[in-house]
CSV table of C-alpha atoms in Angstrom, one decimal:
chain,number,residue,atom,x,y,z
A,1,UNK,CA,-4.1,-80.0,-4.0
A,2,UNK,CA,-6.4,-79.1,-6.9
A,3,UNK,CA,-4.1,-80.9,-9.4
A,4,UNK,CA,-4.2,-84.1,-7.3
A,5,UNK,CA,-8.0,-83.9,-7.1
A,6,UNK,CA,-8.2,-83.7,-10.8
A,7,UNK,CA,-5.9,-86.8,-11.2
A,8,UNK,CA,-8.1,-88.8,-8.8
A,9,UNK,CA,-11.2,-87.7,-10.8
A,10,UNK,CA,-9.6,-88.7,-14.1
A,11,UNK,CA,-8.6,-92.1,-12.7
A,12,UNK,CA,-12.0,-92.8,-11.3
A,13,UNK,CA,-13.5,-92.0,-14.7
A,14,UNK,CA,-11.2,-94.4,-16.5
A,15,UNK,CA,-11.9,-97.2,-14.1
A,16,UNK,CA,-15.6,-96.7,-14.2
A,17,UNK,CA,-15.5,-96.8,-18.0
A,18,UNK,CA,-13.5,-100.0,-17.7
A,19,UNK,CA,-11.0,-98.7,-20.3
A,20,UNK,CA,-8.2,-101.3,-20.8
A,21,UNK,CA,-5.1,-100.3,-18.9
A,22,UNK,CA,-3.0,-100.4,-22.1
A,23,UNK,CA,-5.2,-97.7,-23.6
A,24,UNK,CA,-4.3,-95.2,-20.9
A,25,UNK,CA,-0.8,-96.2,-20.1
A,26,UNK,CA,0.6,-93.0,-21.5
A,27,UNK,CA,-1.2,-90.9,-18.9
A,28,UNK,CA,1.1,-89.6,-16.2
A,29,UNK,CA,-1.4,-90.4,-13.5
A,30,UNK,CA,-0.5,-94.1,-13.8
A,31,UNK,CA,2.9,-93.5,-12.5
A,32,UNK,CA,1.4,-92.7,-9.1
A,33,UNK,CA,-0.9,-95.7,-8.7
A,34,UNK,CA,-0.1,-99.4,-8.1
A,35,UNK,CA,-0.6,-101.5,-11.3
A,36,UNK,CA,-1.6,-105.1,-11.6
A,37,UNK,CA,0.9,-105.9,-14.3
A,38,UNK,CA,2.8,-107.9,-11.8
A,39,UNK,CA,0.6,-110.9,-12.6
A,40,UNK,CA,2.0,-111.2,-16.1
A,41,UNK,CA,5.7,-110.3,-16.7
A,42,UNK,CA,8.4,-111.1,-19.2
A,43,UNK,CA,9.0,-114.6,-17.8
A,44,UNK,CA,5.3,-115.5,-18.0
A,45,UNK,CA,4.7,-118.0,-20.9
A,46,UNK,CA,3.1,-116.2,-23.8
A,47,UNK,CA,0.1,-118.5,-23.9
A,48,UNK,CA,-0.7,-117.5,-20.4
A,49,UNK,CA,-0.3,-113.8,-20.5
A,50,UNK,CA,-2.0,-113.5,-23.9
A,51,UNK,CA,-4.9,-115.7,-23.0
A,52,UNK,CA,-8.4,-114.3,-23.2
A,53,UNK,CA,-11.4,-115.3,-21.0
A,54,UNK,CA,-11.0,-118.2,-18.7
A,55,UNK,CA,-7.5,-119.9,-18.7
A,56,UNK,CA,-6.6,-123.0,-16.7
A,57,UNK,CA,-3.1,-123.9,-15.5
A,58,UNK,CA,-3.3,-127.6,-14.9
A,59,UNK,CA,-1.9,-131.1,-14.9
A,60,UNK,CA,-4.2,-134.1,-15.1
A,61,UNK,CA,-3.8,-135.1,-11.4
A,62,UNK,CA,-7.0,-135.7,-9.3
A,63,UNK,CA,-6.9,-132.0,-8.3
A,64,UNK,CA,-6.4,-130.8,-11.9
A,65,UNK,CA,-9.2,-133.1,-13.0
A,66,UNK,CA,-11.8,-131.5,-10.7
A,67,UNK,CA,-11.6,-128.2,-12.6
A,68,UNK,CA,-11.1,-129.8,-16.0
A,69,UNK,CA,-14.3,-131.8,-15.5
A,70,UNK,CA,-16.2,-128.7,-14.2
A,71,UNK,CA,-15.2,-126.7,-17.3
A,72,UNK,CA,-16.2,-129.6,-19.6
A,73,UNK,CA,-19.6,-129.9,-17.9
A,74,UNK,CA,-20.2,-126.2,-18.2
A,75,UNK,CA,-19.3,-126.4,-21.9
A,76,UNK,CA,-22.0,-129.0,-22.5
A,77,UNK,CA,-24.6,-126.7,-20.8
A,78,UNK,CA,-23.6,-123.2,-21.7
A,79,UNK,CA,-20.9,-123.6,-24.4
A,80,UNK,CA,-18.4,-122.2,-21.9
A,81,UNK,CA,-15.0,-121.6,-23.5
A,82,UNK,CA,-11.6,-121.6,-22.0
A,83,UNK,CA,-8.0,-122.3,-22.8
A,84,UNK,CA,-5.4,-124.3,-20.8
A,85,UNK,CA,-1.8,-124.5,-20.2
A,86,UNK,CA,-0.5,-127.9,-19.2
A,87,UNK,CA,2.1,-127.5,-16.4
A,88,UNK,CA,4.7,-130.2,-15.8
A,89,UNK,CA,4.8,-130.3,-12.0
A,90,UNK,CA,7.5,-133.0,-12.1
A,91,UNK,CA,9.9,-130.3,-13.3
A,92,UNK,CA,8.8,-127.9,-10.6
A,93,UNK,CA,7.5,-125.4,-13.2
A,94,UNK,CA,4.8,-124.4,-10.6
A,95,UNK,CA,7.6,-123.2,-8.3
A,96,UNK,CA,8.8,-120.6,-10.7
A,97,UNK,CA,8.2,-116.9,-10.2
A,98,UNK,CA,5.7,-116.6,-13.1
A,99,UNK,CA,3.5,-119.2,-11.5
A,100,UNK,CA,3.9,-118.0,-7.9
A,101,UNK,CA,2.6,-114.6,-8.9
A,102,UNK,CA,-0.6,-116.3,-9.8
A,103,UNK,CA,-0.6,-118.8,-6.9
A,104,UNK,CA,1.9,-118.2,-4.1
A,105,UNK,CA,1.2,-121.8,-2.9
A,106,UNK,CA,2.7,-123.1,-6.1
A,107,UNK,CA,0.1,-125.8,-6.8
A,108,UNK,CA,-2.0,-126.7,-9.8
A,109,UNK,CA,-4.6,-126.1,-10.9
A,110,UNK,CA,-5.0,-122.3,-11.1
A,111,UNK,CA,-7.9,-120.7,-12.8
A,112,UNK,CA,-7.4,-117.2,-14.3
A,113,UNK,CA,-10.4,-115.1,-15.3
A,114,UNK,CA,-9.2,-112.6,-17.8
A,115,UNK,CA,-12.6,-111.1,-18.3
A,116,UNK,CA,-12.1,-109.4,-14.9
A,117,UNK,CA,-10.1,-106.2,-14.9
A,118,UNK,CA,-7.4,-106.7,-13.7
A,119,UNK,CA,-7.3,-110.5,-14.4
A,120,UNK,CA,-8.4,-112.5,-11.4
A,121,UNK,CA,-6.5,-115.7,-10.4
A,122,UNK,CA,-8.2,-118.3,-8.3
A,123,UNK,CA,-6.3,-121.0,-6.4
A,124,UNK,CA,-7.5,-124.1,-4.5
A,125,UNK,CA,-9.8,-126.5,-6.3
A,126,UNK,CA,-12.9,-126.1,-4.2
A,127,UNK,CA,-12.6,-122.3,-4.5
A,128,UNK,CA,-12.3,-122.7,-8.2
A,129,UNK,CA,-15.3,-124.9,-8.5
A,130,UNK,CA,-17.3,-122.4,-6.5
A,131,UNK,CA,-16.0,-119.5,-8.6
A,132,UNK,CA,-17.2,-121.3,-11.7
A,133,UNK,CA,-20.5,-122.1,-10.1
A,134,UNK,CA,-21.0,-118.4,-9.2
A,135,UNK,CA,-19.9,-116.8,-12.5
A,136,UNK,CA,-20.5,-119.5,-15.1
A,137,UNK,CA,-23.4,-121.6,-13.9
A,138,UNK,CA,-26.3,-119.1,-13.8
A,139,UNK,CA,-28.9,-121.8,-13.6
A,140,UNK,CA,-27.2,-123.7,-10.8
A,141,UNK,CA,-27.1,-126.9,-12.9
A,142,UNK,CA,-24.2,-128.1,-10.8
A,143,UNK,CA,-25.3,-126.2,-7.6
A,144,UNK,CA,-28.5,-125.6,-5.7
A,145,UNK,CA,-30.8,-122.6,-5.3
A,146,UNK,CA,-32.3,-124.0,-2.1
A,147,UNK,CA,-30.0,-122.9,0.7
A,148,UNK,CA,-30.2,-126.2,2.7
A,149,UNK,CA,-29.3,-128.2,-0.4
A,150,UNK,CA,-26.5,-125.7,-1.1
A,151,UNK,CA,-25.3,-126.3,2.4
A,152,UNK,CA,-25.2,-130.1,1.8
A,153,UNK,CA,-23.1,-129.5,-1.3
A,154,UNK,CA,-20.6,-127.3,0.6
A,155,UNK,CA,-20.4,-129.8,3.5
A,156,UNK,CA,-19.4,-132.7,1.2
A,157,UNK,CA,-17.1,-130.5,-0.9
A,158,UNK,CA,-15.3,-129.3,2.2
A,159,UNK,CA,-15.3,-132.8,3.7
A,160,UNK,CA,-13.3,-134.2,0.8
A,161,UNK,CA,-11.1,-131.1,0.5
A,162,UNK,CA,-10.2,-131.2,4.2
A,163,UNK,CA,-10.2,-135.0,4.9
A,164,UNK,CA,-10.3,-137.2,1.9
A,165,UNK,CA,-7.7,-135.6,-0.4
A,166,UNK,CA,-5.1,-135.0,2.3
A,167,UNK,CA,-5.4,-138.6,3.6
A,168,UNK,CA,-5.3,-140.2,0.2
A,169,UNK,CA,-2.6,-137.9,-1.0
A,170,UNK,CA,-0.3,-138.7,1.9
A,171,UNK,CA,-1.0,-142.4,1.5
A,172,UNK,CA,0.1,-142.2,-2.1
A,173,UNK,CA,3.2,-140.2,-1.1
A,174,UNK,CA,4.4,-142.6,1.6
A,175,UNK,CA,3.4,-145.8,-0.1
A,176,UNK,CA,4.6,-144.9,-3.6
A,177,UNK,CA,7.0,-142.0,-3.7
A,178,UNK,CA,8.8,-141.6,-0.4
A,179,UNK,CA,12.4,-142.7,-0.5
A,180,UNK,CA,12.0,-144.3,2.9
A,181,UNK,CA,9.0,-146.6,3.4
A,182,UNK,CA,7.7,-145.9,6.9
A,183,UNK,CA,5.1,-148.5,7.9
A,184,UNK,CA,3.5,-146.4,10.5
A,185,UNK,CA,2.8,-143.5,8.0
A,186,UNK,CA,1.6,-145.9,5.3
A,187,UNK,CA,-0.8,-147.7,7.7
A,188,UNK,CA,-2.1,-144.5,9.2
A,189,UNK,CA,-3.0,-142.9,6.0
A,190,UNK,CA,-4.3,-146.1,4.4
A,191,UNK,CA,-6.6,-146.7,7.3
A,192,UNK,CA,-7.8,-143.0,7.3
A,193,UNK,CA,-8.5,-143.2,3.6
A,194,UNK,CA,-10.5,-146.3,4.1
A,195,UNK,CA,-12.4,-144.6,6.9
A,196,UNK,CA,-13.2,-141.7,4.7
A,197,UNK,CA,-14.4,-144.1,2.0
A,198,UNK,CA,-16.6,-145.6,4.7
A,199,UNK,CA,-18.1,-142.2,5.5
A,200,UNK,CA,-19.1,-141.8,1.8
A,201,UNK,CA,-20.5,-145.3,1.8
A,202,UNK,CA,-22.7,-144.6,4.9
A,203,UNK,CA,-24.1,-141.5,3.2
A,204,UNK,CA,-24.7,-143.0,-0.2
A,205,UNK,CA,-26.1,-146.3,1.2
A,206,UNK,CA,-28.7,-144.5,3.4
A,207,UNK,CA,-27.6,-146.6,6.3
A,208,UNK,CA,-29.1,-144.2,8.8
A,209,UNK,CA,-31.8,-142.6,6.7
A,210,UNK,CA,-33.2,-145.7,5.0
A,211,UNK,CA,-32.9,-144.0,1.6
A,212,UNK,CA,-30.0,-144.8,-0.7
A,213,UNK,CA,-28.6,-141.9,-2.7
A,214,UNK,CA,-27.1,-141.6,-6.2
A,215,UNK,CA,-25.2,-138.3,-5.5
A,216,UNK,CA,-23.7,-136.6,-2.4
A,217,UNK,CA,-25.9,-133.5,-2.1
A,218,UNK,CA,-29.5,-132.7,-2.7
A,219,UNK,CA,-32.9,-133.9,-1.6
A,220,UNK,CA,-34.0,-137.5,-2.3
A,221,UNK,CA,-31.4,-139.4,-4.2
A,222,UNK,CA,-29.4,-136.2,-4.7
A,223,UNK,CA,-28.2,-134.4,-7.8
A,224,UNK,CA,-24.9,-134.5,-9.5
A,225,UNK,CA,-23.1,-131.3,-8.3
A,226,UNK,CA,-19.8,-129.7,-7.5
A,227,UNK,CA,-19.8,-132.0,-4.4
A,228,UNK,CA,-19.4,-135.0,-6.6
A,229,UNK,CA,-17.0,-133.3,-9.1
A,230,UNK,CA,-14.8,-132.3,-6.2
A,231,UNK,CA,-14.6,-135.8,-4.8
A,232,UNK,CA,-14.8,-138.3,-7.7
A,233,UNK,CA,-11.3,-137.7,-9.3
A,234,UNK,CA,-9.6,-138.9,-6.1
A,235,UNK,CA,-11.9,-141.7,-5.2
A,236,UNK,CA,-11.9,-143.3,-8.7
A,237,UNK,CA,-8.2,-143.7,-8.3
A,238,UNK,CA,-8.5,-146.3,-5.5
A,239,UNK,CA,-6.5,-148.9,-7.5
A,240,UNK,CA,-3.7,-146.4,-8.1
A,241,UNK,CA,-3.6,-145.9,-4.3
A,242,UNK,CA,-3.0,-149.6,-3.8
A,243,UNK,CA,-6.4,-150.8,-2.7
A,244,UNK,CA,-7.6,-154.2,-3.9
A,245,UNK,CA,-11.1,-155.3,-5.0
A,246,UNK,CA,-11.3,-157.1,-1.7
A,247,UNK,CA,-10.6,-153.8,0.2
A,248,UNK,CA,-13.4,-152.1,-1.8
A,249,UNK,CA,-16.0,-154.8,-1.3
A,250,UNK,CA,-17.2,-153.1,1.8
A,251,UNK,CA,-18.2,-150.0,-0.3
A,252,UNK,CA,-20.7,-151.2,-2.9
A,253,UNK,CA,-22.7,-148.0,-3.1
A,254,UNK,CA,-19.5,-146.0,-3.4
A,255,UNK,CA,-18.3,-148.2,-6.3
A,256,UNK,CA,-21.7,-147.7,-8.1
A,257,UNK,CA,-21.3,-143.9,-7.6
A,258,UNK,CA,-17.8,-144.1,-9.1
A,259,UNK,CA,-19.2,-145.9,-12.2
A,260,UNK,CA,-22.2,-143.7,-12.5
A,261,UNK,CA,-20.2,-140.5,-12.7
A,262,UNK,CA,-17.6,-142.1,-15.0
A,263,UNK,CA,-20.3,-142.6,-17.7
A,264,UNK,CA,-20.7,-138.9,-18.1
A,265,UNK,CA,-19.3,-137.6,-21.4
A,266,UNK,CA,-17.9,-134.4,-19.8
A,267,UNK,CA,-16.2,-136.5,-17.1
A,268,UNK,CA,-14.6,-138.7,-19.7
A,269,UNK,CA,-13.3,-135.6,-21.6
A,270,UNK,CA,-12.2,-134.0,-18.3
A,271,UNK,CA,-9.8,-136.9,-17.6
A,272,UNK,CA,-9.0,-137.6,-21.2
A,273,UNK,CA,-6.3,-137.0,-23.8
A,274,UNK,CA,-6.8,-133.3,-24.1
A,275,UNK,CA,-5.1,-132.8,-20.7
A,276,UNK,CA,-2.3,-135.3,-21.1
A,277,UNK,CA,1.3,-134.1,-21.4
A,278,UNK,CA,2.8,-134.7,-24.8
């Protein structure tokens, strides 16, 4: 009993001291505790398991672009540094065991924070944006200190995550990629995507408030925030989704919002050549 107590005490000391696990791997006590090395194993690509700091597994899809843009924006403000691994989802690389250890859902992007001990993986784009907001944006440049404004940002971030992205994603699938073209499915998701665009238009136009907005969250005209970053990469792809300029005429404020955000240098880098598969 005394020997076990000593082992617990030794282990507690090492963890409090935040000694890297590889420095104490020769201690017999480690054979009696669960280790987090399951995140990185022999089949994990070297550039992933050897990464330091923030590391992003991504492909430049709308979801990948959300986090790419956020990191680029943070770099401009705080000189935030990160590395990335481009994952070819067309070859189902994200379904391999090394990836699933980091995200059991097998979806890009995944953000890994190697400054945490053990390394901390974050899945789901909205969760990744909020993680970066919490740990990398100390001044809330892309968030809000006021709790009501913060709630606005969360509402619009979750609105797109739960409504817009699924509808537009399913529309793209059934209209472009499905082997069988099902008119009902195409019409349903097309109409739902347009409806969601209409919700954004109502909000940005100030139809019911009398005050047009420039951004989705924040008082007055609003402030560029994670709410916009989490929405823009999908909406700016309206042409890819098969909508015509005639379809989009009913959303003039939304189109101006798309163009306004597209002018940001960090946004341009976040969807640029750096993240393109070679």
